[in-house]
mmCIF file of C-alpha atoms in Angstrom:
data_model
loop_
_atom_site.group_PDB
_atom_site.id
_atom_site.type_symbol
_atom_site.label_atom_id
_atom_site.label_comp_id
_atom_site.label_asym_id
_atom_site.label_seq_id
_atom_site.Cartn_x
_atom_site.Cartn_y
_atom_site.Cartn_z
ATOM 1 C CA MET A 265 -58.308 -17.882 27.562
ATOM 2 C CA THR A 266 -59.651 -20.991 29.058
ATOM 3 C CA GLY A 267 -56.249 -22.055 30.196
ATOM 4 C CA ASP A 268 -55.814 -18.677 32.063
ATOM 5 C CA ARG A 269 -59.098 -19.351 33.925
ATOM 6 C CA GLU A 270 -58.063 -22.888 34.810
ATOM 7 C CA GLN A 271 -54.709 -21.522 35.918
ATOM 8 C CA GLN A 272 -56.423 -18.941 38.161
ATOM 9 C CA SER A 273 -58.774 -21.643 39.521
ATOM 10 C CA ASP A 274 -55.941 -23.907 40.319
ATOM 11 C CA ASN A 275 -54.039 -21.185 42.072
ATOM 12 C CA ARG A 276 -57.083 -20.170 44.076
ATOM 13 C CA ALA A 277 -57.727 -23.714 45.141
ATOM 14 C CA LYS A 278 -54.108 -24.201 46.171
ATOM 15 C CA ARG A 279 -54.080 -20.899 48.086
ATOM 16 C CA ASN A 280 -57.386 -21.519 49.734
ATOM 17 C CA LYS A 281 -56.379 -24.662 51.719
ATOM 18 C CA ASN A 282 -55.718 -22.559 54.788
ATOM 19 C CA ILE A 283 -55.790 -18.926 55.843
ATOM 20 C CA ILE A 284 -52.551 -17.695 57.424
ATOM 21 C CA LEU A 285 -52.609 -14.418 59.465
ATOM 22 C CA VAL A 286 -49.370 -12.502 59.751
ATOM 23 C CA GLY A 287 -48.589 -9.119 61.167
ATOM 24 C CA MET A 288 -47.305 -7.164 64.240
ATOM 25 C CA MET A 289 -48.358 -8.077 67.642
ATOM 26 C CA ALA A 290 -51.711 -6.752 68.667
ATOM 27 C CA THR A 291 -53.129 -6.365 65.133
ATOM 28 C CA GLY A 292 -55.881 -8.727 65.842
ATOM 29 C CA LYS A 293 -54.508 -12.150 64.559
ATOM 30 C CA SER A 294 -55.760 -14.330 67.395
ATOM 31 C CA THR A 295 -59.190 -12.615 67.701
ATOM 32 C CA VAL A 296 -59.859 -12.536 63.956
ATOM 33 C CA GLY A 297 -58.480 -15.913 63.546
ATOM 34 C CA ALA A 298 -61.040 -17.311 66.006
ATOM 35 C CA MET A 299 -63.914 -15.566 64.117
ATOM 36 C CA LEU A 300 -62.752 -16.943 60.842
ATOM 37 C CA ALA A 301 -62.439 -20.512 62.181
ATOM 38 C CA GLU A 302 -65.887 -20.367 63.528
ATOM 39 C CA GLU A 303 -67.370 -18.979 60.384
ATOM 40 C CA LEU A 304 -65.621 -21.497 58.126
ATOM 41 C CA GLY A 305 -65.715 -24.451 60.425
ATOM 42 C CA TYR A 306 -61.939 -24.603 60.219
ATOM 43 C CA GLU A 307 -59.502 -25.545 62.906
ATOM 44 C CA LEU A 308 -57.846 -22.533 64.721
ATOM 45 C CA VAL A 309 -54.110 -22.885 65.278
ATOM 46 C CA ASP A 310 -52.428 -20.203 67.219
ATOM 47 C CA LEU A 311 -48.668 -20.955 66.730
ATOM 48 C CA ASP A 312 -47.784 -19.346 70.153
ATOM 49 C CA HIS A 313 -50.164 -21.762 71.828
ATOM 50 C CA VAL A 314 -48.746 -24.662 69.875
ATOM 51 C CA ILE A 315 -45.250 -23.727 71.103
ATOM 52 C CA ILE A 316 -46.395 -23.169 74.749
ATOM 53 C CA GLU A 317 -47.995 -26.645 74.739
ATOM 54 C CA ASN A 318 -45.029 -28.352 73.100
ATOM 55 C CA GLU A 319 -42.483 -26.697 75.441
ATOM 56 C CA GLY A 320 -44.548 -26.669 78.663
ATOM 57 C CA ARG A 321 -43.508 -23.087 79.384
ATOM 58 C CA SER A 322 -44.620 -19.466 78.424
ATOM 59 C CA ILE A 323 -43.133 -17.558 75.400
ATOM 60 C CA ALA A 324 -41.664 -15.118 77.931
ATOM 61 C CA GLU A 325 -39.833 -17.993 79.690
ATOM 62 C CA ILE A 326 -38.539 -19.346 76.436
ATOM 63 C CA PHE A 327 -37.233 -15.965 75.482
ATOM 64 C CA ALA A 328 -35.685 -15.455 78.916
ATOM 65 C CA SER A 329 -33.887 -18.767 79.122
ATOM 66 C CA GLU A 330 -33.165 -19.675 75.382
ATOM 67 C CA GLY A 331 -33.412 -16.421 73.442
ATOM 68 C CA GLU A 332 -35.327 -15.239 70.400
ATOM 69 C CA ALA A 333 -33.273 -17.292 68.002
ATOM 70 C CA TYR A 334 -34.313 -20.459 69.673
ATOM 71 C CA PHE A 335 -37.961 -19.393 69.728
ATOM 72 C CA ARG A 336 -37.950 -18.546 66.081
ATOM 73 C CA LYS A 337 -36.695 -22.179 65.345
ATOM 74 C CA LEU A 338 -39.463 -23.555 67.390
ATOM 75 C CA GLU A 339 -41.955 -21.287 65.688
ATOM 76 C CA SER A 340 -40.799 -22.280 62.124
ATOM 77 C CA ALA A 341 -40.974 -25.987 63.100
ATOM 78 C CA ALA A 342 -44.572 -25.533 64.378
ATOM 79 C CA LEU A 343 -45.497 -23.570 61.211
ATOM 80 C CA LEU A 344 -44.250 -26.353 58.931
ATOM 81 C CA ARG A 345 -46.241 -28.922 60.859
ATOM 82 C CA MET A 346 -49.456 -26.956 60.853
ATOM 83 C CA LEU A 347 -49.236 -26.192 57.096
ATOM 84 C CA GLU A 348 -49.203 -29.853 56.294
ATOM 85 C CA GLY A 349 -52.801 -30.000 56.805
ATOM 86 C CA GLU A 350 -55.798 -28.158 55.331
ATOM 87 C CA GLY A 351 -58.851 -26.256 56.631
ATOM 88 C CA ARG A 352 -56.888 -24.338 59.192
ATOM 89 C CA ILE A 353 -56.760 -20.759 60.288
ATOM 90 C CA ILE A 354 -53.161 -20.175 61.386
ATOM 91 C CA SER A 355 -52.346 -17.109 63.568
ATOM 92 C CA THR A 356 -48.610 -16.698 63.449
ATOM 93 C CA GLY A 357 -46.424 -14.725 65.829
ATOM 94 C CA GLY A 358 -45.441 -11.335 64.673
ATOM 95 C CA GLY A 359 -41.882 -12.406 63.881
ATOM 96 C CA ALA A 360 -42.717 -15.675 62.010
ATOM 97 C CA VAL A 361 -42.086 -13.892 58.749
ATOM 98 C CA LEU A 362 -38.490 -12.975 59.834
ATOM 99 C CA VAL A 363 -37.085 -16.516 59.254
ATOM 100 C CA PRO A 364 -35.851 -17.117 55.688
ATOM 101 C CA GLY A 365 -38.175 -19.405 53.782
ATOM 102 C CA ASN A 366 -41.201 -19.090 56.014
ATOM 103 C CA ALA A 367 -42.936 -16.448 53.700
ATOM 104 C CA GLU A 368 -42.620 -18.828 50.666
ATOM 105 C CA ILE A 369 -43.991 -21.725 52.627
ATOM 106 C CA MET A 370 -46.940 -19.773 53.771
ATOM 107 C CA LEU A 371 -47.720 -18.616 50.322
ATOM 108 C CA ALA A 372 -47.667 -22.154 48.930
ATOM 109 C CA HIS A 373 -50.015 -23.464 51.618
ATOM 110 C CA GLY A 374 -52.819 -20.950 51.897
ATOM 111 C CA LEU A 375 -54.172 -17.408 51.661
ATOM 112 C CA VAL A 376 -51.721 -15.218 53.543
ATOM 113 C CA VAL A 377 -53.342 -12.126 55.160
ATOM 114 C CA ALA A 378 -51.290 -9.329 56.611
ATOM 115 C CA LEU A 379 -53.031 -7.551 59.522
ATOM 116 C CA THR A 380 -51.683 -4.019 60.295
ATOM 117 C CA ALA A 381 -52.485 -1.290 62.660
ATOM 118 C CA THR A 382 -51.081 2.168 63.566
ATOM 119 C CA GLU A 383 -48.547 2.496 66.327
ATOM 120 C CA GLU A 384 -51.229 4.240 68.534
ATOM 121 C CA ALA A 385 -53.643 1.245 67.974
ATOM 122 C CA ILE A 386 -51.032 -1.258 68.904
ATOM 123 C CA LEU A 387 -49.992 0.616 71.988
ATOM 124 C CA ALA A 388 -53.493 0.933 73.179
ATOM 125 C CA ARG A 389 -53.925 -2.817 72.742
ATOM 126 C CA VAL A 390 -50.757 -3.901 74.546
ATOM 127 C CA SER A 391 -50.863 -1.468 77.418
ATOM 128 C CA GLY A 392 -50.428 -3.388 80.658
ATOM 129 C CA ASP A 393 -49.746 -6.699 78.860
ATOM 130 C CA GLN A 394 -46.802 -8.408 80.637
ATOM 131 C CA ASN A 395 -46.726 -11.425 78.317
ATOM 132 C CA ARG A 396 -44.956 -9.717 75.381
ATOM 133 C CA PRO A 397 -41.181 -10.179 75.919
ATOM 134 C CA LEU A 398 -40.333 -8.111 72.893
ATOM 135 C CA LEU A 399 -41.873 -5.050 74.693
ATOM 136 C CA ALA A 400 -39.835 -5.192 77.861
ATOM 137 C CA GLY A 401 -38.761 -1.627 78.759
ATOM 138 C CA ASN A 402 -40.342 1.382 76.961
ATOM 139 C CA ALA A 403 -43.180 -0.145 75.117
ATOM 140 C CA GLN A 404 -43.811 2.892 72.857
ATOM 141 C CA GLU A 405 -40.171 2.844 71.771
ATOM 142 C CA ARG A 406 -40.023 -0.821 71.352
ATOM 143 C CA VAL A 407 -43.207 -0.857 69.186
ATOM 144 C CA ARG A 408 -41.942 1.976 67.077
ATOM 145 C CA THR A 409 -38.578 0.127 66.598
ATOM 146 C CA ILE A 410 -40.237 -3.285 65.740
ATOM 147 C CA MET A 411 -42.615 -1.533 63.307
ATOM 148 C CA GLU A 412 -39.663 0.109 61.516
ATOM 149 C CA GLN A 413 -37.627 -3.018 61.448
ATOM 150 C CA ARG A 414 -40.596 -5.039 60.016
ATOM 151 C CA ARG A 415 -42.089 -2.354 57.745
ATOM 152 C CA GLU A 416 -41.394 -4.518 54.643
ATOM 153 C CA ALA A 417 -41.719 -8.014 56.161
ATOM 154 C CA TYR A 418 -45.397 -8.436 55.730
ATOM 155 C CA ARG A 419 -45.625 -7.125 52.149
ATOM 156 C CA PHE A 420 -45.468 -10.692 50.635
ATOM 157 C CA ALA A 421 -49.008 -11.380 51.742
ATOM 158 C CA HIS A 422 -51.789 -12.039 49.246
ATOM 159 C CA CYS A 423 -53.716 -9.160 50.895
ATOM 160 C CA THR A 424 -53.488 -6.683 53.740
ATOM 161 C CA VAL A 425 -56.142 -5.263 56.189
ATOM 162 C CA ASP A 426 -55.520 -2.372 58.329
ATOM 163 C CA THR A 427 -57.310 -3.201 61.739
ATOM 164 C CA SER A 428 -56.748 0.193 63.389
ATOM 165 C CA GLU A 429 -60.355 1.470 62.897
ATOM 166 C CA LEU A 430 -62.169 -1.735 62.240
ATOM 167 C CA SER A 431 -63.869 -4.212 64.579
ATOM 168 C CA ALA A 432 -62.631 -7.862 64.450
ATOM 169 C CA ALA A 433 -65.968 -8.781 62.674
ATOM 170 C CA GLU A 434 -65.315 -6.266 59.968
ATOM 171 C CA VAL A 435 -61.745 -7.517 59.518
ATOM 172 C CA SER A 436 -63.066 -11.061 59.344
ATOM 173 C CA GLN A 437 -65.552 -10.023 56.693
ATOM 174 C CA HIS A 438 -62.848 -8.333 54.624
ATOM 175 C CA ILE A 439 -60.806 -11.534 54.737
ATOM 176 C CA LEU A 440 -63.752 -13.827 53.896
ATOM 177 C CA MET A 441 -64.551 -11.783 50.840
ATOM 178 C CA HIS A 442 -61.045 -12.181 49.621
ATOM 179 C CA TYR A 443 -60.965 -15.804 50.565
ATOM 180 C CA ARG A 444 -64.115 -16.755 48.849
ATOM 181 C CA GLY A 445 -63.116 -14.636 45.728
#
């Protein structure tokens, strides 16, 4: 019995080095990440911002000139670098989970939280946002397609929070309760 408690404690300590937020675009990863970082005194790492800084150009420009596959390579490399440390809130891009091996790496380096939202909530949040290259064209159709393609992609997370009807503060509190155990 004691061995089980020690194992659970070891697993929690290992898992709690970082909090990694995954999920579709516009589910609140950046906003909630900032709240968590402030609450815990952790460093906030937005992978998209890391890539923009490293590349010296926007995500839309990278997609336009190099394509999604190139962007995913940059994203995976940035993720690996950021997971080397501890005490970080890492907000990933919605597609970071699509690269083979990324899910396992995230699970090994922190508490992985999947943020979800309904199609309607996502559409309301992204309306008019020109900085989302995956939504070029019919945003509603693109969101529906992406949600269908990624339906199972976030299920590996330690926990899931539906952000559709919650404020960012409420989402943050849900995550903190899980994180602190």
